[in-house]
Short mmCIF file of C-alpha atoms in Angstrom, two decimals:
data_model
loop_
_atom_site.label_atom_id
_atom_site.label_comp_id
_atom_site.label_asym_id
_atom_site.label_seq_id
_atom_site.Cartn_x
_atom_site.Cartn_y
_atom_site.Cartn_z
CA UNK A 1 0.17 0.31 0.01
CA UNK A 2 1.31 3.44 -1.06
CA UNK A 3 0.52 6.90 0.56
CA UNK A 4 -2.15 7.31 -2.04
CA UNK A 5 -4.44 3.92 -1.29
CA UNK A 6 -4.54 5.27 2.73
CA UNK A 7 -8.17 6.68 3.73
CA UNK A 8 -8.44 10.32 4.65
CA UNK A 9 -8.10 9.87 8.61
CA UNK A 10 -4.86 7.64 8.00
CA UNK A 11 -3.47 9.93 5.59
CA UNK A 12 -3.98 13.29 7.83
CA UNK A 13 -1.59 10.96 10.11
CA UNK A 14 0.95 10.19 7.96
CA UNK A 15 1.33 13.94 6.74
CA UNK A 16 1.24 15.21 10.37
CA UNK A 17 4.73 13.48 10.86
CA UNK A 18 7.34 15.44 10.32
CA UNK A 19 10.05 13.29 8.69
CA UNK A 20 10.74 10.62 5.96
CA UNK A 21 12.04 7.92 7.70
CA UNK A 22 8.86 8.66 10.50
CA UNK A 23 6.69 8.42 7.00
CA UNK A 24 8.36 5.38 6.12
CA UNK A 25 8.01 4.03 9.50
CA UNK A 26 4.24 4.12 9.16
CA UNK A 27 3.43 3.12 6.01
CA UNK A 28 5.20 -0.49 6.96
CA UNK A 29 3.28 -0.69 10.04
CA UNK A 30 -0.01 0.41 8.51
CA UNK A 31 0.43 -2.45 6.13
CA UNK A 32 1.68 -4.93 8.43
CA UNK A 33 -1.48 -4.24 10.50
CA UNK A 34 -3.71 -3.97 7.65
CA UNK A 35 -2.66 -7.29 6.47
CA UNK A 36 -2.69 -8.44 9.94
CA UNK A 37 -6.76 -7.46 10.41
CA UNK A 38 -7.58 -8.67 7.21
CA UNK A 39 -6.03 -12.34 7.47
CA UNK A 40 -8.17 -12.42 11.11
CA UNK A 41 -11.23 -10.96 9.43
CA UNK A 42 -10.62 -13.62 6.80
CA UNK A 43 -10.43 -16.07 9.44
CA UNK A 44 -13.67 -15.67 10.67
CA UNK A 45 -15.75 -15.13 7.51
CA UNK A 46 -14.34 -18.41 6.30
CA UNK A 47 -15.49 -20.18 9.08
CA UNK A 48 -19.16 -19.38 7.77
CA UNK A 49 -20.67 -22.52 6.92
CA UNK A 50 -24.27 -23.80 7.31
CA UNK A 51 -25.50 -24.17 10.29
CA UNK A 52 -27.71 -21.88 12.95
CA UNK A 53 -28.57 -22.34 16.25
CA UNK A 54 -30.78 -20.07 18.00
CA UNK A 55 -29.75 -17.45 20.90
CA UNK A 56 -30.53 -16.82 24.30
CA UNK A 57 -31.67 -13.28 23.32
CA UNK A 58 -34.57 -14.45 20.44
CA UNK A 59 -35.40 -17.22 23.00
CA UNK A 60 -35.76 -14.46 25.72
CA UNK A 61 -38.02 -12.22 23.06
CA UNK A 62 -40.05 -15.70 22.13
CA UNK A 63 -41.23 -16.22 25.95
CA UNK B 1 -16.68 -34.48 -6.08
CA UNK B 2 -19.95 -36.28 -4.95
CA UNK B 3 -22.47 -36.33 -8.32
CA UNK B 4 -26.27 -35.68 -7.41
CA UNK B 5 -27.97 -38.47 -8.15
CA UNK B 6 -25.16 -39.78 -5.58
CA UNK B 7 -25.76 -37.16 -3.31
CA UNK B 8 -29.72 -37.50 -3.68
CA UNK B 9 -29.35 -41.40 -3.31
CA UNK B 10 -27.10 -41.07 0.47
CA UNK B 11 -29.99 -38.81 2.07
CA UNK B 12 -32.81 -40.93 0.97
CA UNK B 13 -30.59 -43.88 2.66
CA UNK B 14 -29.97 -41.57 5.05
CA UNK B 15 -33.96 -40.74 6.45
CA UNK B 16 -36.00 -42.48 3.68
CA UNK B 17 -39.00 -43.96 6.43
CA UNK B 18 -40.05 -47.92 5.77
CA UNK B 19 -43.34 -47.29 6.70
CA UNK B 20 -44.77 -44.23 4.35
CA UNK B 21 -48.34 -43.96 6.45
CA UNK B 22 -49.11 -40.84 8.21
CA UNK B 23 -52.32 -38.52 9.18
CA UNK B 24 -51.07 -35.38 8.20
CA UNK B 25 -52.02 -34.33 4.45
CA UNK B 26 -49.70 -30.89 4.93
CA UNK B 27 -46.58 -31.22 4.55
CA UNK B 28 -45.32 -28.02 6.67
CA UNK B 29 -47.63 -29.37 9.49
CA UNK B 30 -46.05 -33.50 9.17
CA UNK B 31 -42.58 -31.43 8.95
CA UNK B 32 -43.65 -29.59 12.24
CA UNK B 33 -44.80 -32.43 14.37
CA UNK B 34 -41.79 -34.20 14.16
CA UNK B 35 -38.84 -33.12 16.95
CA UNK B 36 -35.87 -31.61 15.43
CA UNK B 37 -32.02 -31.31 17.49
CA UNK B 38 -31.43 -27.83 17.86
CA UNK B 39 -28.21 -26.86 19.25
CA UNK B 40 -28.17 -23.83 21.65
CA UNK B 41 -24.76 -23.97 22.81
CA UNK B 42 -21.52 -22.34 20.84
CA UNK B 43 -21.21 -22.61 17.49
CA UNK B 44 -19.75 -25.81 15.68
CA UNK B 45 -16.15 -25.40 14.19
CA UNK B 46 -15.99 -24.63 10.29
CA UNK B 47 -14.03 -28.14 10.42
CA UNK B 48 -16.28 -29.91 12.62
CA UNK B 49 -19.40 -28.54 10.17
CA UNK B 50 -18.19 -29.75 7.01
CA UNK B 51 -17.35 -32.73 8.26
CA UNK B 52 -20.94 -32.62 10.15
CA UNK B 53 -22.58 -31.24 7.32
CA UNK B 54 -20.65 -34.15 4.57
CA UNK B 55 -22.48 -36.66 7.11
CA UNK B 56 -25.56 -34.79 6.74
CA UNK B 57 -26.21 -34.49 10.82
CA UNK B 58 -29.19 -33.25 11.90
CA UNK B 59 -27.42 -30.68 14.53
CA UNK B 60 -26.85 -28.96 11.52
CA UNK B 61 -29.27 -26.02 9.54
CA UNK B 62 -28.00 -28.56 6.19
CA UNK B 63 -28.83 -32.10 7.52
CA UNK B 64 -31.98 -31.06 8.71
CA UNK B 65 -33.27 -29.83 5.52
CA UNK B 66 -31.83 -32.24 3.88
CA UNK B 67 -33.56 -34.38 5.51
CA UNK B 68 -37.07 -32.42 4.96
CA UNK B 69 -36.39 -32.49 1.77
CA UNK B 70 -36.13 -36.12 1.64
CA UNK B 71 -39.60 -36.91 4.02
CA UNK B 72 -41.40 -33.97 2.38
CA UNK B 73 -40.78 -35.29 -0.97
CA UNK B 74 -41.54 -39.15 -0.03
CA UNK B 75 -44.70 -38.59 1.85
CA UNK B 76 -46.42 -35.46 0.26
CA UNK B 77 -45.64 -36.56 -3.19
CA UNK B 78 -48.14 -34.14 -4.82
CA UNK B 79 -46.90 -30.80 -3.00
CA UNK B 80 -44.11 -28.06 -4.75
CA UNK B 81 -41.37 -28.58 -2.32
CA UNK B 82 -38.10 -25.99 -3.05
CA UNK B 83 -35.08 -25.41 -1.18
CA UNK B 84 -33.82 -21.38 -0.40
CA UNK B 85 -30.84 -19.99 1.20
CA UNK B 86 -31.99 -17.44 4.18
CA UNK B 87 -30.99 -13.31 2.75
CA UNK B 88 -32.78 -11.94 5.76
CA UNK B 89 -32.83 -14.02 8.98
CA UNK B 90 -35.98 -13.45 10.77
CA UNK B 91 -34.15 -13.94 14.28
CA UNK B 92 -31.87 -11.33 12.55
CA UNK B 93 -34.82 -8.92 11.96
CA UNK B 94 -36.65 -9.39 15.32
CA UNK B 95 -33.42 -8.56 17.01
CA UNK B 96 -31.90 -5.03 15.42
CA UNK B 97 -35.70 -4.12 15.24
CA UNK B 98 -36.20 -4.33 18.90
CA UNK B 99 -32.57 -3.42 19.88
CA UNK B 100 -32.47 -0.54 22.49
CA UNK B 101 -28.91 1.44 23.80
CA UNK B 102 -28.74 -1.14 26.25
CA UNK B 103 -29.29 -4.30 23.75
CA UNK B 104 -26.23 -2.47 21.33
CA UNK B 105 -23.75 -2.03 24.77
CA UNK B 106 -24.06 -5.87 25.23
CA UNK B 107 -21.61 -8.01 23.06
CA UNK B 108 -23.90 -11.18 23.38
CA UNK B 109 -26.65 -9.56 21.67
CA UNK B 110 -24.26 -8.18 18.74
CA UNK B 111 -22.80 -11.75 18.87
CA UNK B 112 -26.31 -13.49 19.04
CA UNK B 113 -26.84 -10.90 15.88
CA UNK B 114 -23.96 -12.23 14.10
CA UNK B 115 -25.15 -15.82 14.06
CA UNK B 116 -28.43 -15.29 12.34
CA UNK B 117 -26.15 -13.79 9.71
CA UNK B 118 -24.48 -16.84 9.17
CA UNK B 119 -25.39 -18.95 6.01
CA UNK B 120 -29.38 -20.33 6.75
CA UNK B 121 -30.84 -23.24 4.54
CA UNK B 122 -34.43 -23.24 4.72
CA UNK B 123 -37.60 -25.84 3.11
CA UNK B 124 -40.12 -24.31 1.41
CA UNK B 125 -43.45 -26.31 1.41
CA UNK B 126 -45.87 -25.24 -1.55
CA UNK B 127 -45.12 -22.01 -0.47
CA UNK B 128 -44.71 -21.78 3.17
CA UNK B 129 -40.97 -21.76 4.79
CA UNK B 130 -40.38 -24.90 7.03
CA UNK B 131 -37.90 -23.75 9.56
CA UNK B 132 -37.18 -26.57 13.17
CA UNK B 133 -35.74 -23.08 14.58
CA UNK B 134 -39.10 -21.58 14.54
CA UNK B 135 -40.38 -24.33 16.25
CA UNK B 136 -37.86 -23.62 19.08
CA UNK B 137 -39.39 -20.28 19.17
CA UNK B 138 -43.51 -19.95 18.92
CA UNK B 139 -46.16 -22.39 19.71
CA UNK B 140 -47.44 -21.57 15.61
CA UNK B 141 -44.22 -22.06 13.65
CA UNK B 142 -46.21 -22.44 10.05
CA UNK B 143 -47.43 -18.30 10.40
CA UNK B 144 -43.61 -17.11 10.57
CA UNK B 145 -41.44 -16.71 7.54
CA UNK B 146 -37.79 -15.97 7.25
CA UNK B 147 -38.47 -12.14 5.16
CA UNK B 148 -36.29 -12.58 2.55
CA UNK B 149 -34.99 -15.95 1.19
CA UNK B 150 -33.04 -17.60 -2.25
CA UNK B 151 -35.41 -19.97 -3.52
CA UNK B 152 -33.81 -22.99 -5.88
CA UNK B 153 -34.80 -26.01 -7.37
CA UNK B 154 -35.25 -28.75 -4.11
CA UNK B 155 -32.36 -30.81 -4.80
CA UNK B 156 -30.19 -28.38 -6.66
CA UNK B 157 -29.75 -25.80 -3.94
CA UNK B 158 -29.23 -28.84 -0.73
CA UNK B 159 -26.40 -29.89 -3.74
CA UNK B 160 -24.72 -27.88 -4.06
CA UNK B 161 -24.44 -27.01 0.14
CA UNK B 162 -23.23 -30.03 0.12
CA UNK B 163 -20.82 -29.74 -2.59
CA UNK B 164 -19.32 -26.75 -0.91
CA UNK B 165 -18.99 -28.74 2.34
CA UNK B 166 -17.39 -31.54 1.01
CA UNK B 167 -14.77 -28.72 -1.08
CA UNK B 168 -14.05 -27.22 2.88
CA UNK B 169 -12.93 -30.97 3.75
CA UNK B 170 -9.68 -29.83 1.27
CA UNK B 171 -9.24 -26.95 2.40
CA UNK B 172 -6.04 -27.52 4.56
CA UNK B 173 -4.74 -30.30 2.56
CA UNK B 174 -4.85 -29.56 -0.54
CA UNK B 175 -6.26 -25.70 -1.09
CA UNK B 176 -6.26 -26.39 -5.27
CA UNK B 177 -8.82 -28.85 -4.89
CA UNK B 178 -10.75 -27.31 -2.30
CA UNK B 179 -11.10 -24.21 -4.71
CA UNK B 180 -11.46 -26.08 -7.81
CA UNK B 181 -14.35 -28.01 -5.98
CA UNK B 182 -16.07 -24.68 -5.13
CA UNK B 183 -15.78 -23.74 -9.11
CA UNK B 184 -17.47 -26.55 -9.86
CA UNK B 185 -20.24 -25.79 -7.77
CA UNK B 186 -20.00 -22.19 -9.14
CA UNK B 187 -20.86 -23.52 -12.96
CA UNK B 188 -23.31 -26.19 -11.97
CA UNK B 189 -25.53 -23.77 -9.65
CA UNK B 190 -24.20 -20.23 -10.35
CA UNK B 191 -27.08 -17.92 -8.15
CA UNK B 192 -26.13 -19.80 -5.03
CA UNK B 193 -25.01 -17.39 -1.90
CA UNK B 194 -22.98 -19.71 -0.33
CA UNK B 195 -20.23 -21.29 -2.85
CA UNK B 196 -19.95 -17.09 -3.85
CA UNK B 197 -19.22 -16.28 0.21
CA UNK B 198 -16.71 -19.52 0.15
CA UNK B 199 -14.98 -18.21 -2.55
CA UNK B 200 -14.20 -14.50 -1.19
CA UNK B 201 -13.08 -15.75 1.18
CA UNK B 202 -10.43 -18.45 -0.12
CA UNK B 203 -9.62 -15.75 -2.41
CA UNK B 204 -8.82 -13.76 -0.22
CA UNK B 205 -6.40 -16.21 1.64
CA UNK B 206 -4.29 -16.65 -1.06
CA UNK B 207 -3.56 -12.63 -1.10
CA UNK B 208 -5.81 -13.04 -4.50
CA UNK B 209 -8.28 -9.36 -3.07
CA UNK B 210 -9.20 -8.44 -6.81
CA UNK B 211 -11.66 -12.24 -6.82
CA UNK B 212 -11.81 -11.73 -2.89
CA UNK B 213 -13.60 -8.49 -3.57
CA UNK B 214 -15.85 -9.55 -6.60
CA UNK B 215 -17.14 -12.43 -4.94
CA UNK B 216 -17.97 -10.33 -1.35
CA UNK B 217 -19.30 -7.57 -3.19
CA UNK B 218 -22.34 -10.98 -5.04
CA UNK B 219 -22.84 -12.03 -1.75
CA UNK B 220 -24.07 -8.15 -0.55
CA UNK B 221 -26.22 -8.20 -3.64
CA UNK B 222 -28.40 -10.78 -1.96
CA UNK B 223 -27.67 -11.10 1.89
CA UNK B 224 -28.06 -8.25 4.43
CA UNK B 225 -24.16 -9.25 6.41
CA UNK B 226 -22.37 -7.28 8.54
CA UNK B 227 -19.35 -9.15 8.53
CA UNK B 228 -19.35 -9.12 4.69
CA UNK B 229 -18.95 -5.67 5.12
CA UNK B 230 -16.57 -5.26 7.30
CA UNK B 231 -14.72 -7.61 5.24
CA UNK B 232 -14.44 -5.45 1.78
CA UNK B 233 -14.00 -2.69 4.58
CA UNK B 234 -10.59 -4.51 5.46
CA UNK B 235 -10.10 -5.78 1.95
CA UNK B 236 -10.91 -2.51 -0.29
CA UNK B 237 -10.20 0.07 2.43
CA UNK B 238 -13.34 2.34 1.64
CA UNK B 239 -15.12 3.46 3.90
CA UNK B 240 -18.40 3.34 2.16
CA UNK B 241 -18.79 -0.18 3.67
CA UNK B 242 -18.32 1.50 6.66
CA UNK B 243 -21.02 4.09 6.93
CA UNK B 244 -22.88 0.91 5.53
CA UNK B 245 -22.39 -0.79 8.82
CA UNK B 246 -22.89 2.20 10.74
CA UNK B 247 -26.30 2.95 8.92
CA UNK B 248 -27.89 -0.46 8.78
CA UNK B 249 -26.76 -1.13 12.75
CA UNK B 250 -24.70 0.86 14.65
CA UNK B 251 -21.98 2.57 15.66
CA UNK B 252 -21.46 -0.66 18.22
CA UNK B 253 -22.11 -3.30 15.08
CA UNK B 254 -18.87 -1.75 13.70
CA UNK B 255 -16.79 -1.13 17.50
CA UNK B 256 -17.76 -4.86 17.93
CA UNK B 257 -16.31 -5.85 14.51
CA UNK B 258 -13.48 -3.83 15.04
CA UNK B 259 -13.02 -5.67 18.14
CA UNK B 260 -13.48 -9.51 17.81
CA UNK B 261 -12.07 -9.73 13.81
#
């Protein structure tokens, strides 16, 4: 990911940094975090197959 | 890959009744007269679910749908029976419509909404939905229905779900076989939502984000689903998906997903 791909909020944070090194570190860390978030979210989305139980909040409303 | 005819044979071998005599004239009332094994505890893991589903285990909604399909077609041959994927779940709608500020502060409430957004399959008997979960909730389940479902040919819809679970058995040890089978399922049943959802996830896990995004957007065309919105927000970095979560649910839903995913 490059600076052009950053969301407005992240872009603002990036622009507020003063040195090239800080900006490079920021991008590196952001990419690592994003990759980690992506993989984590994927793991959750992937673990979805046909299965449906019934939970306590619905049972409480039904009674 | 299990062919349709072999899947049907397996289903009938498991659920056919020797004695087909019964006093019902309405397949829906007959199905609701049976005892159904509904799990109320923690959800099964994906690995366990895939095994359960290829074994047509009645503890999952797929096994129950297959049993309902076998029994209703054998005992009520003149009825029109279909399968359907749930696009908007009755229980999900109930929880969102009734949510109070206090509910949105309760992570178990949000988790339960997300549970009802998981893939779900029901049977349609002469235009009315059969979902054993309705029986657990109220004394008149035949009056209840999920607000939006995607109706499919009975055995086509069930076979596609079976193929997805069969594919997922290979996900860890033979991912290429898994993805090939999902594409074969998609070619046979191009309208099915479940297969697209799994293709989205699998492509993302191999860093093919453009295909993952394509299939996730396809899922969203049919099913209301906060997790897929969140998934797309991460994949595309497009804040519109975040705004949709907040608008369609509550800021608490976004915060919950952001904290647990």
